[in-house]
Coordinates of C-alpha atoms in Angstrom, one line a residue:
X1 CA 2.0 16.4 8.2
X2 CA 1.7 14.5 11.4
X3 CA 4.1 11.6 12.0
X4 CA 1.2 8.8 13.0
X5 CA 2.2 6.7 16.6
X6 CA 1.3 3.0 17.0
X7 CA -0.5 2.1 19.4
X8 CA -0.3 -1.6 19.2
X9 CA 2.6 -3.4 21.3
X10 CA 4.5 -5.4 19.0
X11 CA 6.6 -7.3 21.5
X12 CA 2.8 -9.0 23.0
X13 CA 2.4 -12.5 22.9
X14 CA -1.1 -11.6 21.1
X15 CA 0.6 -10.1 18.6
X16 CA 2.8 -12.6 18.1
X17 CA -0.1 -15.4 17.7
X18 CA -1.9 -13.4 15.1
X19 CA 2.0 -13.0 13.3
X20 CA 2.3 -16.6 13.5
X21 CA -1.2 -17.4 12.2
X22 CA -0.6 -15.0 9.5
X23 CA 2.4 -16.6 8.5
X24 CA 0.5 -20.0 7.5
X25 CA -1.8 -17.9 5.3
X26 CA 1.5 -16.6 3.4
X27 CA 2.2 -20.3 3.5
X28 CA -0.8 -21.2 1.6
X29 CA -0.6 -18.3 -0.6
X30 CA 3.1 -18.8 -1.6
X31 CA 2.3 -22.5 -2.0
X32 CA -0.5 -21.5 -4.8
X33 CA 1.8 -19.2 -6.5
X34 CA 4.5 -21.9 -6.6
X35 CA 2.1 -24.4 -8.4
X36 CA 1.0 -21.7 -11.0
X37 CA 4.3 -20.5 -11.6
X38 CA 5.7 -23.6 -12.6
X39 CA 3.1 -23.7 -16.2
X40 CA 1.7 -26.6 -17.6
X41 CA 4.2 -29.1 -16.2
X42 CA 6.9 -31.2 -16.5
X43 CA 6.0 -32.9 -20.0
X44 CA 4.6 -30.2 -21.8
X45 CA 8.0 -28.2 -20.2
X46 CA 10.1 -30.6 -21.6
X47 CA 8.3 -30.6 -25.3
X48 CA 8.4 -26.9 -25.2
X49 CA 12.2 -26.2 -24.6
X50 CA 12.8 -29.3 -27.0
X51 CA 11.4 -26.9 -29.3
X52 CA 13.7 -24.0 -28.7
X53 CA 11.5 -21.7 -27.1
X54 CA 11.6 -20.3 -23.8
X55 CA 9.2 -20.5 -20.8
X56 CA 6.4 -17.7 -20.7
X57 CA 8.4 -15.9 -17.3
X58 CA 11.4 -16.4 -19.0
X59 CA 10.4 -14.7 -22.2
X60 CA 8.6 -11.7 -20.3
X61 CA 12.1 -11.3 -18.2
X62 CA 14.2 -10.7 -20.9
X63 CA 12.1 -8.3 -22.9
X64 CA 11.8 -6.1 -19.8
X65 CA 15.1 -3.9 -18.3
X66 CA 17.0 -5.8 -16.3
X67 CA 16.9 -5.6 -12.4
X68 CA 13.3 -3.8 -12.9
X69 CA 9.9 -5.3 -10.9
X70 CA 7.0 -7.1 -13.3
X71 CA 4.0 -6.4 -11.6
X72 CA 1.8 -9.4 -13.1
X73 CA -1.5 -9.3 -12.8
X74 CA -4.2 -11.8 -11.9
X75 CA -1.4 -15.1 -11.6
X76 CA -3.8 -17.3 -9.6
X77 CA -6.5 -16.6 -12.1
X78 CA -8.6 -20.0 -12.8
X79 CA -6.9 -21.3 -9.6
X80 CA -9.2 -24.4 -7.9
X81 CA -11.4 -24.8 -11.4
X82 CA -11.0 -27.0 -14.6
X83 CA -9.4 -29.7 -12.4
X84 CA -6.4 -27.1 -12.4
X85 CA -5.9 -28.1 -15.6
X86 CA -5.0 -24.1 -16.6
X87 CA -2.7 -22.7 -14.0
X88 CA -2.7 -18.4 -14.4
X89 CA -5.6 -19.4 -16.9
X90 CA -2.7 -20.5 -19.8
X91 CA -1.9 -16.5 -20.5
X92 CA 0.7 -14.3 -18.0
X93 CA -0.3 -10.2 -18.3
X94 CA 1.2 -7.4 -16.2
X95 CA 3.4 -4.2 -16.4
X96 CA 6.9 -3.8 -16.8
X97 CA 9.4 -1.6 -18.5
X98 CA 11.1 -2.3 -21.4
X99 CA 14.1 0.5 -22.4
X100 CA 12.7 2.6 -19.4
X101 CA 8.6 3.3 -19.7
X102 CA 6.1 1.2 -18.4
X103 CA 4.7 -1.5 -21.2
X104 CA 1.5 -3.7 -20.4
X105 CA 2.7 -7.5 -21.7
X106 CA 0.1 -10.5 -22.7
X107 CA 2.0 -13.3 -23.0
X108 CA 0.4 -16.9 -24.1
X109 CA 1.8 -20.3 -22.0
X110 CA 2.0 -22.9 -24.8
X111 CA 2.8 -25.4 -22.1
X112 CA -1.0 -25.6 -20.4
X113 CA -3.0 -26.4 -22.9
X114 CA -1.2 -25.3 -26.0
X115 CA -2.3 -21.5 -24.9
X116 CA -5.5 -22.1 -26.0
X117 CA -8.5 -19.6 -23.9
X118 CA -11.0 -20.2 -21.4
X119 CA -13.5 -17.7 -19.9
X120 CA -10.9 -16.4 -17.4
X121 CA -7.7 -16.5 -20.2
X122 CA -9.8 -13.5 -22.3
X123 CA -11.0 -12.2 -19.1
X124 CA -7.5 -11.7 -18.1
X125 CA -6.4 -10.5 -21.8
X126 CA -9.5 -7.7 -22.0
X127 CA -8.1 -7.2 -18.4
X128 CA -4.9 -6.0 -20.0
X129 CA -6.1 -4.5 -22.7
X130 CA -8.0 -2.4 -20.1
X131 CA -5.3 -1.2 -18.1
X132 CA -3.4 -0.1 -21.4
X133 CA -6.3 2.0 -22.7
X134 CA -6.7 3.6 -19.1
X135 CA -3.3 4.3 -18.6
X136 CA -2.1 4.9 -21.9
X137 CA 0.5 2.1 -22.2
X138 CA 2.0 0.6 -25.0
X139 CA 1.1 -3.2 -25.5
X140 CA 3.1 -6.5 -26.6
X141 CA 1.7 -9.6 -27.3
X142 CA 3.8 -12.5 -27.2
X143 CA 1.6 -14.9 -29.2
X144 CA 1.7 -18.8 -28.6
X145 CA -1.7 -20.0 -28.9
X146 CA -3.7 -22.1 -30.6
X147 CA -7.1 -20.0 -29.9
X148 CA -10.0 -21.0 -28.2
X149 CA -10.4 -24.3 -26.4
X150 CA -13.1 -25.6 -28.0
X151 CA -14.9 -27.7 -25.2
X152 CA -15.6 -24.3 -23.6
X153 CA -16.2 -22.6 -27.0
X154 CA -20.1 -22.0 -25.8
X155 CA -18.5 -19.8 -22.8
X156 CA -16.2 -17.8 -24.7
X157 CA -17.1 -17.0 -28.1
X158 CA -20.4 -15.0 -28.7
X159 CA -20.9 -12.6 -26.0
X160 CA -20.0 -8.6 -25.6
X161 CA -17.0 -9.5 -23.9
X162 CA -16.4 -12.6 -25.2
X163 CA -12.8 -13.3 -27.6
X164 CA -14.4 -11.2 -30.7
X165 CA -13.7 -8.0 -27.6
X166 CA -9.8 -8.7 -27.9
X167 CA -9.9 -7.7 -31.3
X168 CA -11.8 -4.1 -30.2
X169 CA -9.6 -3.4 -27.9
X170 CA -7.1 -3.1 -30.5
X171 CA -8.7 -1.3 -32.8
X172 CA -9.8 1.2 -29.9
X173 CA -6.4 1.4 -28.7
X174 CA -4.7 1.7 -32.5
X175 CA -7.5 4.9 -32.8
X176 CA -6.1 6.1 -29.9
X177 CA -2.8 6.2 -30.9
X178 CA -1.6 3.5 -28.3
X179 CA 1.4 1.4 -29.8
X180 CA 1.0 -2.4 -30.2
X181 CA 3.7 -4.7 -30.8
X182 CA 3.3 -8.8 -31.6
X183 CA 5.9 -11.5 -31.6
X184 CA 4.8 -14.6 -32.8
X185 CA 6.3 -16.9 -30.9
X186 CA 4.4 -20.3 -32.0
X187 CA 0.9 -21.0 -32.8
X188 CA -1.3 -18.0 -33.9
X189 CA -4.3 -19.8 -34.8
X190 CA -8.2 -18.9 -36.7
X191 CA -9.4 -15.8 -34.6
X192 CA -6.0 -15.4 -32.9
X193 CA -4.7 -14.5 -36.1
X194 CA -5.9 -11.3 -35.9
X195 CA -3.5 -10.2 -33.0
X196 CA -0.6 -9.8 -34.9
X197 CA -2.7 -8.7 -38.1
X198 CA -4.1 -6.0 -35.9
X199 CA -0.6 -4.8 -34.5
X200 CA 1.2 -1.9 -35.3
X201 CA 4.3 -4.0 -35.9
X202 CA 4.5 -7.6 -35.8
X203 CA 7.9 -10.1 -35.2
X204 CA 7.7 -13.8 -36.0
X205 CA 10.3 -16.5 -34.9
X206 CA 11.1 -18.3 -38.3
X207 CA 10.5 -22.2 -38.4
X208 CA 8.7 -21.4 -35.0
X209 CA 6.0 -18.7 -35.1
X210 CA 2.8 -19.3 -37.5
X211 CA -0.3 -17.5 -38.3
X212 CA -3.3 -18.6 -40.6
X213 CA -7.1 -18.4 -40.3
X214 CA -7.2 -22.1 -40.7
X215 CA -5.0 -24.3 -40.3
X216 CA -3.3 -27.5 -42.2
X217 CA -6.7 -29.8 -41.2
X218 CA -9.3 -27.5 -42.0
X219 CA -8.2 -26.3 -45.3
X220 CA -8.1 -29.9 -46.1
X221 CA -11.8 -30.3 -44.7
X222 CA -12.5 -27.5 -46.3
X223 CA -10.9 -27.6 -49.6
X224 CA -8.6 -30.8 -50.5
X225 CA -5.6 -28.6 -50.4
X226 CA -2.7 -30.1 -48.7
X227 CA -0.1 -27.8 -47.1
X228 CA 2.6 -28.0 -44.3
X229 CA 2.0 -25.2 -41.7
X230 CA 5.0 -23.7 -42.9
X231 CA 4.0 -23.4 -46.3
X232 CA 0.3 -22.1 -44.8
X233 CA 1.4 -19.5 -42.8
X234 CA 4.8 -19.7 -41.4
X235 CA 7.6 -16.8 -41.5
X236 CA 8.9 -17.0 -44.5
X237 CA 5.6 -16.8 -45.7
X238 CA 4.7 -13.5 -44.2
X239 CA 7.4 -11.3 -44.0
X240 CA 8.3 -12.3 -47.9
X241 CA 4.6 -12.6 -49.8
X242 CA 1.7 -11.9 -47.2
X243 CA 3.3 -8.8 -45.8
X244 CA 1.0 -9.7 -42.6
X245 CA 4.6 -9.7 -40.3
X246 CA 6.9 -7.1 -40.5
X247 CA 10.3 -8.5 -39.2
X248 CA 11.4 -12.5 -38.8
X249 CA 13.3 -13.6 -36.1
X250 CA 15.5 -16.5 -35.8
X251 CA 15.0 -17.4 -32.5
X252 CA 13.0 -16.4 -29.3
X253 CA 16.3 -14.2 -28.1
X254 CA 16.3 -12.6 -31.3
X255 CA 12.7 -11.8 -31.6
X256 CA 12.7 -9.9 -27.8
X257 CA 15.7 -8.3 -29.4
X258 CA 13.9 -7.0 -32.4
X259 CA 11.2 -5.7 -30.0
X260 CA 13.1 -3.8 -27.5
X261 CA 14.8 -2.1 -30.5
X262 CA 11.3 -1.0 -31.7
X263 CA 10.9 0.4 -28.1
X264 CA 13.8 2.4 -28.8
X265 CA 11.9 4.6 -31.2
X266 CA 8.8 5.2 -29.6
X267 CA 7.8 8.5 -29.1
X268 CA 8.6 9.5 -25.9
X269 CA 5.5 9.2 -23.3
X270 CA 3.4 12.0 -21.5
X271 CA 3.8 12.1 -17.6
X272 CA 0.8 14.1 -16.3
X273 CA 2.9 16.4 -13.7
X274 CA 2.8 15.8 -10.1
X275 CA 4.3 17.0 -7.0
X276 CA 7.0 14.1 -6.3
X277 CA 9.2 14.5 -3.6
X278 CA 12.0 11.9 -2.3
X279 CA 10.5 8.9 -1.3
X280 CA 10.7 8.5 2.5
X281 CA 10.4 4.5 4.5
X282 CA 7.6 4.2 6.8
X283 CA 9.0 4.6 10.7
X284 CA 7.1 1.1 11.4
X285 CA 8.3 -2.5 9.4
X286 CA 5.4 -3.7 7.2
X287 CA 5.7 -7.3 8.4
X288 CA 4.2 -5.6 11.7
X289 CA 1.0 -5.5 9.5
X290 CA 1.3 -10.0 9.2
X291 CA 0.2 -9.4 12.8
X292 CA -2.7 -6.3 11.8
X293 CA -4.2 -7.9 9.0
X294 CA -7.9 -8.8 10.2
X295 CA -8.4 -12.4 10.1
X296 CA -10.8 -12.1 12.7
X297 CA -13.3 -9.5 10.6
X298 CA -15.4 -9.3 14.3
X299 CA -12.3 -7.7 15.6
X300 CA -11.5 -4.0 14.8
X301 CA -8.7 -2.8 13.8
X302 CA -8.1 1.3 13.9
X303 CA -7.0 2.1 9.7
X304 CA -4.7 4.4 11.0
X305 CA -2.0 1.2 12.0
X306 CA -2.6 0.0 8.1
X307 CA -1.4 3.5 6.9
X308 CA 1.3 4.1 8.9
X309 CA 3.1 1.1 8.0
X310 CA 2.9 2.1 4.0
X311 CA 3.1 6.0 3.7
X312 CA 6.3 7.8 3.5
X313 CA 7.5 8.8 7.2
X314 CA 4.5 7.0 9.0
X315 CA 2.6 10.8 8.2
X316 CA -0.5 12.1 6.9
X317 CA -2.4 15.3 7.3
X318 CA -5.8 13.9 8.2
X319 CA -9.0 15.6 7.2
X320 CA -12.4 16.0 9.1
X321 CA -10.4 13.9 12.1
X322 CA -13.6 14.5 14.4
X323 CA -15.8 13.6 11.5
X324 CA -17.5 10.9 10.7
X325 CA -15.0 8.9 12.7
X326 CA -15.9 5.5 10.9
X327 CA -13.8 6.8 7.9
X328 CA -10.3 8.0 7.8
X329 CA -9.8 10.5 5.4
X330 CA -6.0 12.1 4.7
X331 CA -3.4 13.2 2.1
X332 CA 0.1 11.6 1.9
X333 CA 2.5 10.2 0.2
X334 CA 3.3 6.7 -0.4
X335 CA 7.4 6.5 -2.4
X336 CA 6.8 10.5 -2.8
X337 CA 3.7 10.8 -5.1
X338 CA 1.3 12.7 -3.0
X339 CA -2.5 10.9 -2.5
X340 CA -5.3 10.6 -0.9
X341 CA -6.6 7.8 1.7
X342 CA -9.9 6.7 2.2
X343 CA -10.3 4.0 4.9
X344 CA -12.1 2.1 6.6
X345 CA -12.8 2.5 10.4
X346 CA -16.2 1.0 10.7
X347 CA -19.5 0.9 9.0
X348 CA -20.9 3.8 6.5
X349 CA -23.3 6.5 8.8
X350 CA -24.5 9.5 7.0
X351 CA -21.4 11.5 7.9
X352 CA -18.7 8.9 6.8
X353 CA -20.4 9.3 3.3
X354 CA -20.2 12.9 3.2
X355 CA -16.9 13.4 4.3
X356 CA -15.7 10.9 2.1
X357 CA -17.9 12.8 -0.8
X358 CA -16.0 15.9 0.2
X359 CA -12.4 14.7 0.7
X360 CA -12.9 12.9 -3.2
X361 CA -14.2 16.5 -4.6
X362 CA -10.7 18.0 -2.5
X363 CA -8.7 15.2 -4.4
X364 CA -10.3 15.9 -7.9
X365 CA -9.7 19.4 -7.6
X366 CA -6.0 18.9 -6.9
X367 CA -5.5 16.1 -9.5
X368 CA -4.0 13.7 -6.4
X369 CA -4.5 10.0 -7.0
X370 CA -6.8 8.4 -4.5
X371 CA -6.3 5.3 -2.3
X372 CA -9.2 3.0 -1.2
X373 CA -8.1 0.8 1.7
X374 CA -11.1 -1.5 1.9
X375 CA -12.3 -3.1 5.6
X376 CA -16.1 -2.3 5.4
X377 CA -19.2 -4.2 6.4
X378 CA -21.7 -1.9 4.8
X379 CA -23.7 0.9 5.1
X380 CA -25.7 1.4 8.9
X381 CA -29.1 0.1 8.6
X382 CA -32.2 0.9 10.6
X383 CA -35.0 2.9 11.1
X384 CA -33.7 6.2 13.0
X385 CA -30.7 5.8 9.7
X386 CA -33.7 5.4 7.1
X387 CA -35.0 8.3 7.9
X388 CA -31.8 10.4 8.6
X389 CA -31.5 9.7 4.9
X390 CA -28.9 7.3 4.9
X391 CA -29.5 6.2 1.2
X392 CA -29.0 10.1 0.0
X393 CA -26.0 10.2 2.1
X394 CA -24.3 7.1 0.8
X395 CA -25.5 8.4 -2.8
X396 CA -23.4 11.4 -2.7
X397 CA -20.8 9.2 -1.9
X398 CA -21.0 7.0 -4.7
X399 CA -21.5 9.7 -6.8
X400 CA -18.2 11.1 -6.1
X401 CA -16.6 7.4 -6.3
X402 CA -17.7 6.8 -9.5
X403 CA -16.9 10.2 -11.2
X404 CA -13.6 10.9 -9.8
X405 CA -11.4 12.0 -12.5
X406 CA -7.9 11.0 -11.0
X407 CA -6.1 7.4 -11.1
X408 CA -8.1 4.9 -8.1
X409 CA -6.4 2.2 -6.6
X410 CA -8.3 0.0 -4.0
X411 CA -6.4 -2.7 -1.5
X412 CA -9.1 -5.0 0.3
X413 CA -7.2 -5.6 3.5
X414 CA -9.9 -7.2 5.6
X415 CA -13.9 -7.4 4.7
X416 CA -15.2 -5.9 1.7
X417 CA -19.3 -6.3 1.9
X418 CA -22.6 -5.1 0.4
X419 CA -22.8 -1.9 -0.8
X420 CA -19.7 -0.9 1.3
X421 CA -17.5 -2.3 -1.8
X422 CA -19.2 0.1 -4.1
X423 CA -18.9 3.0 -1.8
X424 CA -15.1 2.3 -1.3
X425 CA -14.1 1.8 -5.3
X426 CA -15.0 -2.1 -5.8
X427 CA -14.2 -3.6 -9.3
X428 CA -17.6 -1.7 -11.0
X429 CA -15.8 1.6 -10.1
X430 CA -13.1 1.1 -12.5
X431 CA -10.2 1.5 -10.0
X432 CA -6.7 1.2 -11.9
X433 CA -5.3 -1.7 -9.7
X434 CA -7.8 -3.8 -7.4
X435 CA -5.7 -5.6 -5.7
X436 CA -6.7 -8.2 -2.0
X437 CA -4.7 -9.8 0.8
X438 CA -4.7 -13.3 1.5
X439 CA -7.1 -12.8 4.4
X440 CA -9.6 -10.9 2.6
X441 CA -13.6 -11.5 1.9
X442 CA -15.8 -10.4 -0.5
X443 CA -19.6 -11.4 -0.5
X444 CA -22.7 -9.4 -0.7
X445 CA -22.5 -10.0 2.7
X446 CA -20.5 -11.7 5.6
X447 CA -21.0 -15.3 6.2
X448 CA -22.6 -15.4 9.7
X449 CA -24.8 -12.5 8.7
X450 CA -25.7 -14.3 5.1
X451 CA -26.4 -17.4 6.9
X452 CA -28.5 -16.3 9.6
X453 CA -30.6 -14.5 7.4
X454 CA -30.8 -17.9 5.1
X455 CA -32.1 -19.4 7.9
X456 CA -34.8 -17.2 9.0
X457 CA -36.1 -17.1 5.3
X458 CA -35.9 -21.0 5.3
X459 CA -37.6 -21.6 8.7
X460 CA -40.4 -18.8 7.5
X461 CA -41.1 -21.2 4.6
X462 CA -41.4 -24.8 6.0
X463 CA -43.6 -23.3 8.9
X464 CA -45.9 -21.5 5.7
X465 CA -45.9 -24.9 4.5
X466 CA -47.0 -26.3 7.6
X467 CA -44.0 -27.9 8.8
X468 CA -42.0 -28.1 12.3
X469 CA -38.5 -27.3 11.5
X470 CA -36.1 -29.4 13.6
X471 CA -33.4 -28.0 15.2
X472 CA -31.1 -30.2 13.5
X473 CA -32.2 -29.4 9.9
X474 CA -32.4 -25.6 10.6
X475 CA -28.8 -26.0 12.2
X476 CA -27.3 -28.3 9.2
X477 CA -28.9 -25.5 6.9
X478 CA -27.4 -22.9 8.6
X479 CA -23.7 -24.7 8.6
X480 CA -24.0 -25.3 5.3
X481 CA -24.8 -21.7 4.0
X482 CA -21.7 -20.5 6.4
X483 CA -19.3 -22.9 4.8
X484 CA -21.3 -21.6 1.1
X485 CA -20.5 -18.0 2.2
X486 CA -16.9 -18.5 3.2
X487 CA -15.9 -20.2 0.3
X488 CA -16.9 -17.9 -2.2
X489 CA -16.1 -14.8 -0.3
X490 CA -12.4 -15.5 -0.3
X491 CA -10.1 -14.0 -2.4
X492 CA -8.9 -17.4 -4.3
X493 CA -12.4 -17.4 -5.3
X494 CA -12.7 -14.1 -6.2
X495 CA -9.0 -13.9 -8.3
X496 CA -9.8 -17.2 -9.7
X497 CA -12.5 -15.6 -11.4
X498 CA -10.9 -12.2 -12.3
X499 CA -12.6 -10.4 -10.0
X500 CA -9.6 -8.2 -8.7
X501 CA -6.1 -7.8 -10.4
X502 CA -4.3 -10.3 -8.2
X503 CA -3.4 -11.6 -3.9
X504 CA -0.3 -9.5 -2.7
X505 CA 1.5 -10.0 0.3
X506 CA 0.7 -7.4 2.9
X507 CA 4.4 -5.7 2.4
X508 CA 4.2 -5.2 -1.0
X509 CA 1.4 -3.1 -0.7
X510 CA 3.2 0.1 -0.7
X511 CA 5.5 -0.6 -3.8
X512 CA 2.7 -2.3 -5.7
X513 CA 0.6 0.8 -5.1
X514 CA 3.7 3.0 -6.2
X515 CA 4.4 1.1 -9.5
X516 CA 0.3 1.9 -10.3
X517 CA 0.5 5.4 -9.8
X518 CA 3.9 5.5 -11.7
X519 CA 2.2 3.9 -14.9
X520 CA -1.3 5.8 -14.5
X521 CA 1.1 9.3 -15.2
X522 CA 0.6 8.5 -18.6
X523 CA -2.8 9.2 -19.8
X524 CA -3.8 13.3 -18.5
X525 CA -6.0 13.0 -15.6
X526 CA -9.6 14.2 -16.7
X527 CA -11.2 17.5 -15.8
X528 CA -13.4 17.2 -12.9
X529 CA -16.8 16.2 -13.4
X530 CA -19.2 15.4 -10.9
X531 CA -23.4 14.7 -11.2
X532 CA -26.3 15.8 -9.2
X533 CA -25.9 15.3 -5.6
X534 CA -29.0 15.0 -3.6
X535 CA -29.2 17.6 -0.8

């Protein structure tokens, strides 16, 4: 392979300003996390522990091996909405290992909002459940809810994947043979009830953990009965007459205990084989990329200083160099597992497509996990591009995109725009991890190129209309469409709302992107498949 060489002097005072500007973004972005991390705050912090259990972090730490990463996914979900009332949306998912494989967790916060779900607490649960099926994981539930929240009951309840999906997922993932653990931890409430009912093997903390269809007040409503939540549905209850749990707990401790013990006799999991060497560091520091991260989207930056600073020894073996030159194609490694690298180095012409078409079919072939490294404004538009074909040529890409049988991963570093997020593995592409800077923007388009075109629409109507447009109003439009664009394309808005699996720091992009490859070994990569390319 050849060992890539920077180009970019490190020591400039330019770089150094774009370092230091990049800083305060990690400022902001750490600041965010901090907030979230910290649940639903002091006072329901203090009930909770005055109840014996531990915090949601705390419970997730010491089911999973000690000294081992938790990759969580989505933590600034519902950020900046609901008053931010429901910091990480009231639920913590991700991927850790517990007694040495990899384990997708989905772990209720009793302390924001009693656990109960919004729109973007079951998007983050099917979320999980999604990444288990793909990758073949085993699943624990750490249950602590009290079901939906019922003011947003209207925007959670009846559609396809709505809280009834939760419930599908586990029977699709029990068919599949995909082991499913719950530990009822507190509240398991009305539809909620059927997490642990639909588990392979359910734990339940005694005088703590609870599960009933109804609960205390509405079997009253409903019936006159009178009964303690104990006597409803408590522990005792179900591991002595109901049979619905299979082993009570005393405490929280004890219940993690119970479950890493069940861990112990799992059948062992199938690791799809690979050619894994010893990982090698990358010859450049990856806080270099704080100062190569594009804040500026109107400035380029060459791909090639991105990869360096995350594959093993700074070296790829670049194909079709000469080649459609707006996309860098190449094989590496990134901690040993060999991939493939798709980024960007410019808009989509006719040839980027079909080298990028090609270099997929290469990676399908081989069974080598593909990386998407995401700085695109779109596809080139314009007449002498229309009729070169461009839309056949950026078909055959998305062709290959969207039927490649190996494990995807896609890191927005920069823009991600138009149909140039489809072409480079965007969310509807199924990519294993989706996963955004800080700096990054996703829109159907960038802001001043959304805006301007706003514009032009709304000056074309008032003048059909008969009116003058003043400069003014035309320029107060155009401001506010800008500020409209920015906002939603940044990536708060766009992990708020689930739309990626989570904001990393720039220098965890290597290990993150490690850890997803290391858990997608366990489902058999597919045969390759591919459908009718337009010639």
């Amino acid at each position: 392979m050849e060992r890539l060489e920077s180009k970019i002097d490190t020591t400039s005072h330019s770089f150094g300003e774009q370092v230091d500007q990049y800083r305060q973004i990690l400022e902001t972005f750490h600041g965010k996390m901090d907030r979230v991390l910290s649940g639903g705050g002091e006072k329901a912090i203090k009930k909770h522990r005055e109840r014996g259990k531990l915090l949601v972090r705390e419970r997730i730490e010491q089911l999973t091996d000690e000294q081992t990463p938790f990759l969580e996914l989505s933590p600034l979900a519902a950020n900046d909405q609901y008053e931010d009332a429901f910091p990480s949306a009231g639920i913590v998912t991700g991927i850790g290992l517990i007694e040495g494989r990899e384990a997708v967790i989905v772990a209720n916060d009793a302390t924001v909002k009693g656990g109960t779900y919004i729109r973007e607490t079951i998007r983050k649960h099917v979320r999980a459940q999604e990444v288990a099926m793909e990758n073949h994981l085993p699943v624990v539930y750490m249950v602590d809810s009290g079901g939906v929240f019922l003011p947003e009951q209207s925007r959670v309840f009846p559609d396809k994947e709505d809280f009834g999906r939760l419930f599908r997922n586990q029977a699709q993932m029990s068919a599949r043979g995909i082991p499913q653990i719950s530990i009822v931890m507190g509240s398991c409430t009305a539809g909620g009830a059927y997490v642990p009912a639909m588990s392979d093997e359910t734990i339940i903390v005694r005088n703590q953990g609870t599960i009933f269809i109804g609960g205390p007040p509405l079997v009253k409503a409903a019936t006159g009965e009178e009964v303690t939540d104990e006597e409803l549905g408590g522990a005792e209850v179900h591991t002595r007459i109901s049979g619905v749990a299979d082993h009570m707990a005393e405490d929280d401790q004890d219940a993690l205990r119970i479950c890493r013990d069940i861990f112990k006799g799992l059948p062992r999991p199938y690791k799809e084989p690979m050619d894994i060497q010893p990982a090698r560091e990358p010859r450049y520091d990856a806080r270099e990329l704080y100062g190569l991260a594009p804040i500026d989207l109107k400035k380029p930056i060459d791909a090639r200083e991105i990869i360096m600073r995350i594959v093993d020894d700074s070296s790829i073996q670049e194909f079709k160099k000469d080649y459609g030159t707006t996309l860098v194609t190449a094989f590496s490694r990134i901690m040993g597992y060999p991939v493939g690298i798709l980024a960007n180095n410019g808009v989509i012409h006719g040839e980027t497509a079909r080298k990028g078409a090609h270099f997929i079919e290469l990676c399908q072939y081989r069974k080598i996990p593909l990386i998407f490294l995401q700085n695109i404004s779109g596809f080139i538009v314009g007449k002498k591009y229309e009729q070169e074909g461009i839309a056949r040529d950026g078909a055959k890409l998305i062709h290959a995109v969207a039927n490649a049988n190996v494990p995807k991963f896609t890191v927005i570093f920069g823009g991600s725009f138009g149909a140039g997020n489809y072409a480079m593995a965007g969310r509807a592409y199924d990519p294993r991890l989706l996963l955004m800077w800080p700096n990054a923007k996703i829109s159907v388009m960038g802001g001043e190129q959304a805006a301007s075109v706003l514009t032009s629409i709304r000056e074309a109507q008032l003048k059909k209309a008969g009116k003058t447009p003043e400069d003014k109003e035309i320029q107060d439009f155009r401001q506010k469409m800008l500020e409209r664009y920015e906002y939603e394309g940044s990536a708060y808005y766009s992990t708020s709302r689930v739309w990626d699996d989570g904001i990393i720091d720039p220098v965890d992009t290597r290990k993150v992107l490690a850890m997803g490859i290391a858990l997608a070994r366990n489902a058999p990569f597919e045969e390759p498949r591919n459908g009718i390319f337009r010639m």
